[in-house]
CSV table of C-alpha atoms and ligand atoms in Angstrom, one decimal:
chain,number,residue,atom,x,y,z
A,1200,MET,CA,-4.2,27.2,32.2
A,1201,PRO,CA,-2.7,23.3,32.9
A,1202,ALA,CA,1.1,22.7,31.8
A,1203,PRO,CA,0.1,21.2,27.8
A,1204,ASP,CA,1.0,17.3,29.0
A,1205,LEU,CA,0.3,15.2,26.2
A,1206,LEU,CA,2.4,14.4,23.2
A,1207,LEU,CA,0.0,13.5,19.5
A,1208,ALA,CA,2.3,10.9,18.1
A,1209,VAL,CA,1.3,9.6,14.3
A,1210,ASP,CA,2.5,6.8,12.0
A,1211,GLN,CA,2.1,7.4,8.8
A,1212,GLY,CA,2.4,3.0,6.8
A,1213,THR,CA,1.7,1.4,4.4
A,1214,GLY,CA,-1.3,0.2,5.5
A,1215,SER,CA,-2.8,2.2,8.0
A,1216,THR,CA,-2.4,5.7,9.8
A,1217,LYS,CA,-1.4,5.5,13.5
A,1218,ALA,CA,-2.3,8.0,16.0
A,1219,MET,CA,-2.0,7.9,20.0
A,1220,LEU,CA,-2.1,11.0,23.1
A,1221,VAL,CA,0.8,9.5,25.2
A,1222,ASP,CA,0.9,11.4,28.5
A,1223,PRO,CA,4.3,12.0,30.5
A,1224,THR,CA,5.0,8.0,31.7
A,1225,GLY,CA,4.8,7.2,28.7
A,1226,ALA,CA,1.5,5.2,28.7
A,1227,VAL,CA,-0.8,5.6,25.8
A,1228,VAL,CA,-4.1,7.5,26.8
A,1229,ALA,CA,-5.5,7.2,23.3
A,1230,GLU,CA,-5.2,5.5,20.3
A,1231,ALA,CA,-7.9,6.0,16.7
A,1232,SER,CA,-6.1,4.3,13.2
A,1233,VAL,CA,-7.1,5.0,9.8
A,1234,ALA,CA,-6.9,2.7,7.2
A,1235,VAL,CA,-5.0,3.7,3.5
A,1236,GLY,CA,-5.1,2.4,0.3
A,1237,GLN,CA,-2.5,1.0,-2.5
A,1238,ALA,CA,-3.1,0.8,-6.2
A,1239,HIS,CA,-1.8,-1.5,-8.6
A,1240,PRO,CA,-2.3,-0.6,-11.6
A,1241,ARG,CA,1.1,-2.9,-13.7
A,1242,PRO,CA,2.4,-6.2,-12.2
A,1243,GLY,CA,4.9,-5.3,-10.1
A,1244,TRP,CA,3.7,-1.2,-9.8
A,1245,VAL,CA,2.8,0.1,-6.7
A,1246,GLU,CA,0.9,3.1,-6.2
A,1247,GLN,CA,-0.4,5.4,-3.0
A,1248,ASP,CA,-3.0,8.7,-3.2
A,1249,GLY,CA,-1.8,11.1,-1.2
A,1250,GLU,CA,-5.0,12.9,-0.5
A,1251,GLU,CA,-6.0,10.0,1.1
A,1252,ILE,CA,-2.5,9.4,3.1
A,1253,TRP,CA,-3.1,13.4,4.4
A,1254,ALA,CA,-7.0,12.5,4.4
A,1255,SER,CA,-5.6,9.4,6.7
A,1256,VAL,CA,-3.4,11.4,9.1
A,1257,ARG,CA,-6.2,13.8,9.6
A,1258,GLY,CA,-9.3,11.5,10.1
A,1259,SER,CA,-6.6,10.0,12.1
A,1260,VAL,CA,-5.4,12.8,14.6
A,1261,ALA,CA,-8.9,14.3,14.2
A,1262,ALA,CA,-10.3,10.5,15.8
A,1263,CYS,CA,-8.3,10.0,18.8
A,1264,VAL,CA,-7.3,13.3,20.0
A,1265,ALA,CA,-11.0,14.4,21.9
A,1266,PRO,CA,-11.7,17.9,21.2
A,1267,GLU,CA,-11.5,18.2,25.2
A,1268,HIS,CA,-7.7,17.4,24.7
A,1269,ALA,CA,-6.8,19.2,22.2
A,1270,GLY,CA,-5.0,22.4,24.3
A,1271,ARG,CA,-3.6,19.8,25.9
A,1272,VAL,CA,-1.0,19.0,23.1
A,1273,ALA,CA,1.8,20.2,23.9
A,1274,GLY,CA,4.5,18.7,20.6
A,1275,VAL,CA,3.4,16.2,17.2
A,1276,ALA,CA,5.4,13.6,16.8
A,1277,LEU,CA,5.6,11.9,13.2
A,1278,SER,CA,6.9,8.9,12.3
A,1279,VAL,CA,6.8,7.2,8.2
A,1280,GLN,CA,6.6,5.4,5.6
A,1281,ARG,CA,10.4,5.1,4.0
A,1282,GLU,CA,11.5,6.0,0.6
A,1283,THR,CA,7.7,6.3,-1.3
A,1284,VAL,CA,8.0,8.7,-3.2
A,1285,LEU,CA,5.8,12.3,-4.6
A,1286,LEU,CA,5.9,14.8,-6.3
A,1287,TRP,CA,4.6,17.8,-5.4
A,1288,ASP,CA,3.6,21.8,-6.3
A,1289,ARG,CA,5.5,23.9,-3.1
A,1290,VAL,CA,3.2,26.0,-3.7
A,1291,THR,CA,-0.3,24.1,-3.2
A,1292,GLY,CA,1.1,20.9,-1.6
A,1293,THR,CA,-0.5,19.2,-4.5
A,1294,PRO,CA,0.9,16.3,-5.7
A,1295,VAL,CA,1.4,16.0,-9.0
A,1296,ALA,CA,0.8,12.3,-9.0
A,1297,PRO,CA,0.2,9.4,-7.5
A,1298,ALA,CA,3.5,8.8,-4.7
A,1299,LEU,CA,5.3,4.8,-6.2
A,1300,SER,CA,5.3,3.5,-2.7
A,1301,TRP,CA,8.3,1.5,-1.3
A,1302,GLN,CA,7.4,-1.9,-2.5
A,1303,ASP,CA,7.0,-0.7,-6.3
A,1304,GLN,CA,9.9,-3.4,-9.4
A,1305,ARG,CA,9.1,-0.5,-11.8
A,1306,THR,CA,12.0,1.2,-11.7
A,1307,GLY,CA,14.5,-2.9,-12.1
A,1308,ASP,CA,15.8,-2.7,-15.4
A,1309,ARG,CA,17.1,1.0,-15.2
A,1310,ALA,CA,18.6,-0.6,-11.6
A,1311,ASP,CA,20.3,-3.6,-13.7
A,1312,GLN,CA,21.4,-0.9,-17.2
A,1313,LEU,CA,23.2,1.6,-13.6
A,1314,GLU,CA,24.1,-1.4,-12.0
A,1315,ARG,CA,26.4,-3.0,-16.2
A,1316,ALA,CA,27.3,0.9,-16.7
A,1317,GLY,CA,29.3,0.2,-13.1
A,1318,HIS,CA,28.1,3.2,-10.6
A,1319,ALA,CA,26.7,0.5,-7.6
A,1320,ASP,CA,30.2,0.5,-6.1
A,1321,VAL,CA,30.0,4.4,-5.6
A,1322,VAL,CA,25.7,4.5,-4.8
A,1323,ARG,CA,27.1,1.7,-2.3
A,1324,ALA,CA,29.4,3.9,-0.7
A,1325,ARG,CA,28.2,6.9,-1.0
A,1326,THR,CA,24.5,6.2,0.4
A,1327,GLY,CA,25.1,2.6,1.8
A,1328,LEU,CA,22.7,1.2,0.1
A,1329,PRO,CA,23.1,-0.7,-3.0
A,1330,LEU,CA,21.4,0.0,-5.8
A,1331,ASP,CA,18.2,-1.4,-6.0
A,1332,PRO,CA,14.6,-0.7,-7.1
A,1333,MET,CA,13.3,-0.4,-3.5
A,1334,PHE,CA,14.7,3.4,-2.6
A,1335,SER,CA,13.2,6.6,-3.5
A,1336,ALA,CA,16.0,8.1,-5.6
A,1337,LEU,CA,15.0,5.5,-9.5
A,1338,LYS,CA,11.8,6.3,-8.5
A,1339,ALA,CA,12.1,10.0,-8.5
A,1340,GLN,CA,13.7,9.5,-11.8
A,1341,TRP,CA,10.7,8.2,-13.1
A,1342,LEU,CA,8.5,9.6,-11.6
A,1343,LEU,CA,10.2,13.0,-13.2
A,1344,ASP,CA,11.0,11.5,-17.1
A,1345,ALA,CA,7.4,11.3,-17.1
A,1346,HIS,CA,6.2,14.6,-15.5
A,1347,ASP,CA,8.4,16.9,-15.9
A,1348,ALA,CA,11.2,15.3,-18.5
A,1349,ASP,CA,12.8,19.0,-19.3
A,1350,ARG,CA,12.6,18.9,-15.5
A,1351,ALA,CA,12.2,22.7,-15.6
A,1352,ARG,CA,9.1,22.8,-12.6
A,1353,THR,CA,11.2,20.0,-10.8
A,1354,GLY,CA,14.7,22.6,-12.2
A,1355,SER,CA,13.4,25.5,-10.9
A,1356,GLY,CA,12.1,24.5,-7.8
A,1357,GLN,CA,8.3,24.5,-8.3
A,1358,TRP,CA,7.7,20.8,-7.6
A,1359,CYS,CA,9.1,19.3,-4.9
A,1360,VAL,CA,10.0,15.2,-5.4
A,1361,GLY,CA,10.3,13.7,-1.7
A,1362,THR,CA,10.0,11.4,0.6
A,1363,LEU,CA,6.4,11.2,2.6
A,1364,ASP,CA,8.1,13.0,5.9
A,1365,ALA,CA,8.6,16.8,3.8
A,1366,TRP,CA,5.2,15.9,1.7
A,1367,LEU,CA,3.0,15.7,4.9
A,1368,LEU,CA,5.0,18.2,6.9
A,1369,ALA,CA,4.0,21.0,4.6
A,1370,ARG,CA,1.0,19.6,4.5
A,1371,LEU,CA,1.2,20.1,8.2
A,1372,ALA,CA,2.3,24.1,8.2
A,1373,GLY,CA,-0.1,24.7,5.9
A,1374,PRO,CA,0.9,27.1,2.4
A,1375,ALA,CA,2.4,29.6,4.1
A,1376,SER,CA,5.3,28.1,5.2
A,1377,ALA,CA,8.5,29.4,3.6
A,1378,GLU,CA,10.5,26.2,3.6
A,1379,VAL,CA,10.1,22.7,2.3
A,1380,VAL,CA,12.2,20.3,4.8
A,1381,THR,CA,12.5,16.7,5.4
A,1382,GLU,CA,14.2,14.1,7.5
A,1383,VAL,CA,17.8,12.6,8.0
A,1384,GLY,CA,16.6,9.6,8.6
A,1385,CYS,CA,14.4,9.2,6.1
A,1386,ALA,CA,16.4,11.0,3.2
A,1387,SER,CA,19.4,8.3,3.7
A,1388,ARG,CA,16.6,6.5,2.4
A,1389,THR,CA,16.1,7.8,-0.8
A,1390,GLN,CA,20.0,6.4,-2.1
A,1391,LEU,CA,20.8,10.7,-2.6
A,1392,LEU,CA,21.7,11.3,0.6
A,1393,ASP,CA,25.6,10.8,1.2
A,1394,ILE,CA,25.4,9.2,4.8
A,1395,GLY,CA,29.0,10.4,5.2
A,1396,THR,CA,28.6,14.4,5.0
A,1397,THR,CA,24.5,13.9,5.4
A,1398,ALA,CA,24.3,16.3,2.9
A,1399,TRP,CA,22.8,15.7,-0.9
A,1400,ASP,CA,25.4,14.2,-3.0
A,1401,PRO,CA,26.1,16.1,-6.6
A,1402,GLN,CA,26.9,13.5,-9.0
A,1403,LEU,CA,23.9,10.7,-7.6
A,1404,LEU,CA,21.9,14.1,-8.3
A,1405,ASP,CA,22.8,13.9,-11.5
A,1406,LEU,CA,23.2,10.0,-11.9
A,1407,PHE,CA,19.2,10.4,-11.0
A,1408,GLY,CA,18.7,13.7,-12.9
A,1409,VAL,CA,16.8,15.0,-10.3
A,1410,PRO,CA,17.3,18.8,-9.7
A,1411,ALA,CA,19.0,20.2,-6.0
A,1412,ALA,CA,16.0,23.0,-6.9
A,1413,ALA,CA,13.5,20.4,-5.7
A,1414,LEU,CA,14.9,18.2,-3.1
A,1415,PRO,CA,13.6,19.2,0.3
A,1416,ARG,CA,16.4,21.3,2.9
A,1417,VAL,CA,18.0,18.2,5.2
A,1418,VAL,CA,17.8,18.3,9.7
A,1419,GLY,CA,17.7,17.1,12.7
A,1420,SER,CA,15.3,14.6,13.8
A,1421,THR,CA,14.0,17.2,16.2
A,1422,GLY,CA,14.0,20.1,14.0
A,1423,PRO,CA,13.5,22.6,13.5
A,1424,PHE,CA,10.5,22.1,12.2
A,1425,ALA,CA,7.4,24.6,11.5
A,1426,PRO,CA,4.7,24.8,13.3
A,1427,VAL,CA,1.4,22.7,12.4
A,1428,ALA,CA,-1.1,25.3,11.0
A,1429,ASP,CA,-3.9,23.3,9.8
A,1430,LEU,CA,-4.7,19.8,12.2
A,1431,ALA,CA,-8.3,19.8,13.7
A,1432,PRO,CA,-8.5,19.5,16.9
A,1433,LEU,CA,-4.7,20.7,17.6
A,1434,PRO,CA,-4.2,24.4,17.7
A,1435,ASP,CA,-3.3,26.3,14.9
A,1436,GLY,CA,1.1,26.8,15.6
A,1437,THR,CA,1.3,23.7,18.4
A,1438,PRO,CA,4.6,22.2,17.4
A,1439,VAL,CA,5.9,19.5,15.3
A,1440,LEU,CA,8.8,18.3,17.4
A,1441,ALA,CA,10.6,15.1,16.8
A,1442,VAL,CA,10.0,12.9,12.7
A,1443,MET,CA,11.8,9.6,12.6
A,1444,ALA,CA,11.7,7.0,9.5
A,1445,ASP,CA,9.2,4.4,11.0
A,1446,SER,CA,11.6,1.9,11.5
A,1447,HIS,CA,14.4,4.0,12.9
A,1448,ALA,CA,11.5,4.7,15.3
A,1449,ALA,CA,10.5,1.0,16.3
A,1450,LEU,CA,14.5,0.8,17.3
A,1451,PHE,CA,14.3,4.4,19.5
A,1452,ALA,CA,12.0,2.6,21.1
A,1453,HIS,CA,13.7,-0.3,21.9
A,1454,ALA,CA,16.3,1.9,22.9
A,1455,GLY,CA,18.1,0.6,20.2
A,1456,TRP,CA,21.4,2.1,20.9
A,1457,ARG,CA,22.1,-0.1,24.2
A,1458,PRO,CA,24.5,-3.2,23.1
A,1459,GLY,CA,24.5,-5.7,21.0
A,1460,LEU,CA,20.1,-5.1,20.8
A,1461,VAL,CA,19.2,-5.5,18.0
A,1462,LYS,CA,15.6,-5.0,16.5
A,1463,ALA,CA,13.3,-7.0,13.5
A,1464,THR,CA,10.4,-5.7,12.9
A,1465,TYR,CA,8.1,-8.7,11.6
A,1466,GLY,CA,5.6,-6.8,9.4
A,1467,THR,CA,4.4,-7.5,5.3
A,1468,GLY,CA,7.7,-7.3,5.0
A,1469,SER,CA,10.8,-7.0,7.5
A,1470,SER,CA,13.7,-4.6,8.7
A,1471,VAL,CA,16.1,-5.5,10.9
A,1472,MET,CA,17.8,-3.2,12.7
A,1473,ALA,CA,21.1,-2.2,14.6
A,1474,LEU,CA,23.1,1.1,15.9
A,1475,GLY,CA,26.9,0.2,14.7
A,1476,PRO,CA,29.3,1.0,12.2
A,1477,ARG,CA,29.5,0.7,8.3
A,1478,ALA,CA,29.8,-2.6,6.8
A,1479,SER,CA,31.9,-3.7,3.7
A,1480,SER,CA,29.6,-4.3,0.5
A,1481,ALA,CA,30.1,-8.2,0.5
A,1482,SER,CA,27.7,-8.7,4.4
A,1483,GLY,CA,25.1,-7.3,2.0
A,1484,VAL,CA,23.9,-5.1,5.2
A,1485,CYS,CA,23.0,-1.2,4.2
A,1486,ALA,CA,24.2,1.4,6.4
A,1487,THR,CA,21.4,3.9,6.4
A,1488,VAL,CA,21.1,7.1,9.3
A,1489,ALA,CA,19.1,6.0,11.8
A,1490,TRP,CA,18.2,9.3,13.5
A,1491,ARG,CA,20.4,12.6,13.8
A,1492,CYS,CA,19.8,14.6,18.3
A,1493,GLY,CA,22.2,17.6,18.3
A,1494,ASP,CA,24.6,17.5,16.2
A,1495,GLU,CA,24.7,13.3,17.2
A,1496,THR,CA,24.1,11.3,14.3
A,1497,ALA,CA,23.9,7.6,15.0
A,1498,LEU,CA,24.1,5.7,11.6
A,1499,ALA,CA,22.7,2.1,11.4
A,1500,LEU,CA,22.9,-1.3,10.3
A,1501,GLU,CA,19.5,-2.6,8.5
A,1502,ALA,CA,18.6,-5.8,6.5
A,1503,ASN,CA,15.5,-5.3,4.7
A,1504,ILE,CA,13.5,-8.8,4.5
A,1505,ARG,CA,11.2,-8.7,1.7
A,1506,SER,CA,8.3,-11.3,2.2
A,1507,THR,CA,7.8,-12.1,6.0
A,1508,GLY,CA,4.0,-12.1,6.6
A,1509,ARG,CA,3.7,-10.9,3.2
A,1510,THR,CA,4.8,-15.0,3.0
A,1511,LEU,CA,1.5,-16.0,5.5
A,1512,THR,CA,-0.6,-14.5,4.0
A,1513,TRP,CA,0.3,-16.2,0.0
A,1514,LEU,CA,-0.6,-19.0,1.5
A,1515,ALA,CA,-3.5,-18.6,3.5
A,1516,ASP,CA,-4.7,-17.4,0.0
A,1517,LEU,CA,-3.7,-19.9,-1.9
A,1518,LEU,CA,-4.9,-23.0,0.7
A,1519,ASP,CA,-7.8,-20.4,1.0
A,1520,VAL,CA,-7.6,-20.4,5.0
A,1521,ASP,CA,-7.7,-17.0,7.1
A,1522,VAL,CA,-4.7,-16.7,7.9
A,1523,ASP,CA,-4.7,-17.1,11.8
A,1524,VAL,CA,-5.4,-21.3,11.3
A,1525,LEU,CA,-2.3,-21.0,9.9
A,1526,PHE,CA,-0.4,-19.1,13.0
A,1527,THR,CA,-2.3,-22.3,14.6
A,1528,GLU,CA,-1.3,-25.2,12.9
A,1529,ALA,CA,2.5,-24.1,12.3
A,1530,ALA,CA,2.2,-23.8,16.2
A,1531,ALA,CA,1.2,-27.1,16.5
A,1532,THR,CA,3.4,-28.5,14.2
A,1533,PRO,CA,7.4,-29.1,16.2
A,1534,ASP,CA,8.7,-29.9,12.3
A,1535,SER,CA,7.9,-29.3,8.1
A,1536,ASP,CA,9.2,-32.7,7.6
A,1537,GLY,CA,11.8,-31.3,5.2
A,1538,VAL,CA,9.7,-28.6,3.3
A,1539,THR,CA,11.2,-25.9,2.9
A,1540,LEU,CA,10.4,-21.4,1.7
A,1541,VAL,CA,12.6,-19.3,0.5
A,1542,PRO,CA,10.0,-16.9,0.3
A,1543,ALA,CA,12.1,-14.5,-2.6
A,1544,PHE,CA,8.7,-13.1,-3.8
A,1545,GLY,CA,9.7,-10.1,-5.7
A,1546,GLY,CA,13.8,-11.3,-5.4
A,1547,LEU,CA,15.4,-11.3,-1.9
A,1548,GLY,CA,16.3,-8.4,0.1
A,1549,ALA,CA,19.3,-8.6,2.2
A,1550,PRO,CA,22.4,-10.3,2.6
A,1551,TRP,CA,21.1,-11.4,-0.5
A,1552,TRP,CA,19.9,-8.1,-3.0
A,1553,ASP,CA,19.0,-10.6,-5.9
A,1554,ARG,CA,15.9,-9.0,-7.8
A,1555,ASP,CA,16.3,-12.3,-9.9
A,1556,ALA,CA,15.8,-15.6,-7.3
A,1557,VAL,CA,11.8,-16.5,-7.3
A,1558,PRO,CA,10.9,-19.0,-5.0
A,1559,VAL,CA,10.9,-22.2,-3.8
A,1560,LEU,CA,9.1,-25.1,-1.9
A,1561,SER,CA,10.9,-28.3,-1.8
A,1562,GLY,CA,11.1,-30.8,0.1
A,1563,LEU,CA,7.5,-32.1,-0.2
A,1564,SER,CA,6.8,-35.5,0.1
A,1565,LEU,CA,2.3,-37.4,-0.4
A,1566,GLY,CA,3.0,-37.2,3.1
A,1567,THR,CA,3.2,-33.0,3.2
A,1568,ARG,CA,-0.5,-31.3,4.5
A,1569,ARG,CA,-1.3,-27.9,5.4
A,1570,PRO,CA,0.2,-27.3,8.9
A,1571,GLN,CA,3.8,-28.9,7.4
A,1572,LEU,CA,3.1,-26.2,5.5
A,1573,ALA,CA,2.7,-23.2,7.2
A,1574,ARG,CA,5.4,-24.6,9.3
A,1575,ALA,CA,7.8,-24.4,6.9
A,1576,ALA,CA,6.5,-20.5,5.9
A,1577,LEU,CA,6.9,-19.6,10.0
A,1578,GLU,CA,10.2,-20.5,9.2
A,1579,SER,CA,11.0,-19.1,6.2
A,1580,ILE,CA,10.7,-16.7,8.4
A,1581,ALA,CA,12.8,-17.3,10.9
A,1582,LEU,CA,15.5,-18.5,8.8
A,1583,GLN,CA,15.4,-14.4,6.9
A,1584,VAL,CA,15.9,-12.6,10.5
A,1585,ASP,CA,18.3,-14.9,11.3
A,1586,ASP,CA,20.7,-14.3,8.5
A,1587,ALA,CA,19.8,-10.9,9.0
A,1588,VAL,CA,21.6,-11.1,12.6
A,1589,THR,CA,23.7,-13.3,11.4
A,1590,ALA,CA,25.3,-10.9,9.3
A,1591,PHE,CA,25.6,-8.1,11.7
A,1592,ALA,CA,27.0,-10.4,13.8
A,1593,GLU,CA,30.5,-9.8,11.8
A,1594,VAL,CA,29.9,-6.7,11.6
A,1595,THR,CA,29.7,-5.8,15.1
A,1596,GLY,CA,30.7,-8.5,16.8
A,1597,PRO,CA,28.1,-10.7,19.5
A,1598,LEU,CA,24.9,-9.5,20.2
A,1599,ALA,CA,23.2,-9.3,23.2
A,1600,GLU,CA,19.6,-9.3,21.8
A,1601,LEU,CA,16.6,-9.4,20.0
A,1602,ALA,CA,13.6,-6.9,20.1
A,1603,GLY,CA,10.2,-7.4,18.6
A,1604,ASP,CA,8.0,-6.3,17.4
A,1605,GLY,CA,5.2,-5.6,14.3
A,1606,GLY,CA,1.9,-7.6,14.6
A,1607,MET,CA,3.2,-11.0,14.6
A,1608,THR,CA,5.2,-10.6,17.3
A,1609,ARG,CA,1.6,-11.9,18.8
A,1610,SER,CA,3.3,-15.3,17.6
A,1611,THR,CA,3.9,-17.0,20.8
A,1612,ALA,CA,5.5,-19.9,18.6
A,1613,LEU,CA,7.8,-17.2,16.2
A,1614,MET,CA,8.9,-15.9,19.2
A,1615,GLN,CA,10.3,-19.0,20.6
A,1616,LEU,CA,11.0,-20.2,17.4
A,1617,GLN,CA,13.6,-17.0,16.3
A,1618,ALA,CA,15.1,-17.3,19.9
A,1619,ASP,CA,16.0,-21.0,19.3
A,1620,VAL,CA,17.3,-20.2,15.3
A,1621,THR,CA,19.3,-17.8,15.8
A,1622,GLY,CA,20.8,-18.3,20.2
A,1623,LEU,CA,19.6,-15.6,21.5
A,1624,PRO,CA,16.7,-14.2,23.6
A,1625,VAL,CA,13.8,-12.1,22.1
A,1626,ARG,CA,12.2,-9.9,23.2
A,1627,VAL,CA,9.3,-8.3,22.5
A,1628,GLY,CA,8.0,-4.2,22.9
A,1629,ARG,CA,4.9,-3.8,25.0
A,1630,THR,CA,2.9,-2.2,21.7
A,1631,ALA,CA,2.4,-3.4,18.4
A,1632,ASN,CA,2.5,0.7,17.2
A,1633,LEU,CA,6.8,1.0,18.4
A,1634,SER,CA,7.0,3.8,15.3
A,1635,ALA,CA,4.6,5.5,17.1
A,1636,LEU,CA,5.8,5.2,20.9
A,1637,GLY,CA,9.7,5.6,19.7
A,1638,VAL,CA,9.0,9.0,17.9
A,1639,ALA,CA,7.1,10.4,21.1
A,1640,HIS,CA,9.5,8.9,23.0
A,1641,LEU,CA,12.2,11.4,21.2
A,1642,ALA,CA,9.9,14.2,21.4
A,1643,GLY,CA,9.5,13.7,25.2
A,1644,LEU,CA,13.1,13.5,26.4
A,1645,GLY,CA,13.3,17.6,23.8
A,1646,LEU,CA,10.2,18.6,26.1
A,1647,GLY,CA,12.2,16.9,29.6
A,1648,TRP,CA,9.8,14.7,30.1
A,1649,TRP,CA,12.6,11.7,30.6
A,1650,THR,CA,16.0,11.5,30.5
A,1651,TRP,CA,17.5,8.8,28.4
A,1652,SER,CA,18.5,6.3,30.7
A,1653,GLU,CA,15.0,6.6,31.9
A,1654,LEU,CA,13.9,5.1,29.0
A,1655,GLU,CA,16.9,2.1,28.3
A,1656,ASP,CA,14.8,1.1,32.0
A,1657,GLY,CA,11.4,1.3,29.9
A,1658,LEU,CA,10.4,4.3,32.0
A,1659,GLY,CA,9.1,2.4,34.8
A,1660,ALA,CA,6.5,-0.7,33.2
A,1661,PRO,CA,7.8,-4.1,34.5
A,1662,GLU,CA,10.2,-5.6,32.0
A,1663,PRO,CA,8.1,-7.8,29.3
A,1664,ALA,CA,9.3,-11.6,29.6
A,1665,ALA,CA,12.3,-12.5,27.3
A,1666,TYR,CA,11.4,-15.9,24.7
A,1667,LEU,CA,14.9,-17.8,25.9
A,1668,PRO,CA,16.9,-20.7,23.0
A,1669,GLY,CA,15.9,-23.5,23.6
A,1670,ALA,CA,18.1,-26.6,23.0
A,1671,ASP,CA,17.4,-26.6,19.3
A,1672,ASP,CA,18.2,-29.9,17.0
A,1673,GLN,CA,17.6,-28.8,14.6
A,1674,ARG,CA,19.5,-25.9,14.2
A,1675,SER,CA,22.6,-26.8,13.0
A,1676,SER,CA,20.1,-29.0,9.2
A,1677,ARG,CA,17.6,-26.6,9.0
A,1678,ARG,CA,20.2,-24.2,8.8
A,1679,THR,CA,22.1,-25.8,5.4
A,1680,THR,CA,18.9,-26.7,4.1
A,1681,TRP,CA,17.8,-23.3,3.7
A,1682,ALA,CA,21.7,-22.4,2.8
A,1683,ARG,CA,20.9,-24.7,0.4
A,1684,GLU,CA,17.7,-23.3,-1.2
B,2652,G3P,O1,11.1,0.5,4.1
B,2652,G3P,C1,9.5,0.6,4.3
B,2652,G3P,C2,8.9,-0.1,5.5
B,2652,G3P,O2,9.5,1.7,6.0
B,2652,G3P,C3,7.5,0.6,6.2
B,2652,G3P,O3,6.9,0.1,6.8
B,2652,G3P,O4,5.5,0.3,8.6
B,2652,G3P,O5,4.8,0.9,6.5
B,2652,G3P,O6,4.9,-1.8,5.7
B,2652,G3P,P1,5.5,0.4,6.8
């Protein structure tokens, strides 16, 4: 039988699960995707159904891997959406309640309470993250208060609480698997992990009321993980080789360990990330574990922006047009004629972290038309990313290049604007789904399919051309108006 010559990468994201087969040249030879829904039972609440997520993993794999390819799969690589929390029964793997999405804001009041009680500094010092409902700890506490108020089941370890990597790994391994594990980069997003020691922090577990017995064991990004037991058409025993948080995997796909590289993922919101040392809390930049390979733990700086793509879809809904119309009009409109949009939907994330901020639309005139609004929305994306990049540069020193990924990188107008606003060359990833590719790259390193330096060289594929910063005579006035609003 020929040696296995394919890797199966699965990216479990907020809106869909994508599966891809990657060969030893790094080429994607098959892809499939299954949509995943969200529920909004109350304003600010965002839930997902664990069983639907699991069905989407199975469905995307079954659609991607033809039966004749199944025996050629050397291993599985998994990237997952971050911060989303699930509570499940350890033995059966059955979710006890819907997962609380990273977008869920129901714990905002509790975050305020803890802040007022003076806990923000210790949380930030241990975890690198500000007190905010986006991170898992407050959501885990909410789930436990609602379903295990006396902590009988979680305290005894009968129920587990964790991020989706831990639950999916448990499901992949099947009921016979002995132990529940979580990948360190995913664990660092829970706000329960001390990122200095990469161990659960007893004081934080106490603060958030999460029993240690309910938490998975933390392992590095290449495991060890149990092999798959139930993922047709793969044979049982196919190894799981690598697991990463999605944004971290995208940074890996850009070979983000190269000095001076910062990446921005353009999705519903955006994650701007670069490897680097921990920043002071004043910078508004978070610290997080990017990945751990062997004994080496890489730390990253991150800025999460709540609303980027979502701003365009909001405007498209409001004006009752297709979002592509807005992209086209924004591209054809050189400036917004003084219109500024600050899309603080659900407050502002990094580097401002202001939950009370409200959206602002200013500079309107009787001459304002849809193209100016579209342009202002597009500019709001580039300017928010620029705020993050500026905050990073204060920590890391000058940056050399911005690597973009995500659906909106298809907009050449946005990418050129981003280069102009940041003053950095912007290079777009070869494929939109970089998270799956990034975790496949990590898995392939372990198999000896390629080396770190071959990954830096893009595995021999021609490098995509960069958008170079042009002379932007409005750069400073645009930034001044933006900062004022
Ligand atoms: O932090 C949330 C992020 O991991 C979600 O990513 O790609 O599912 O929107 P995505």
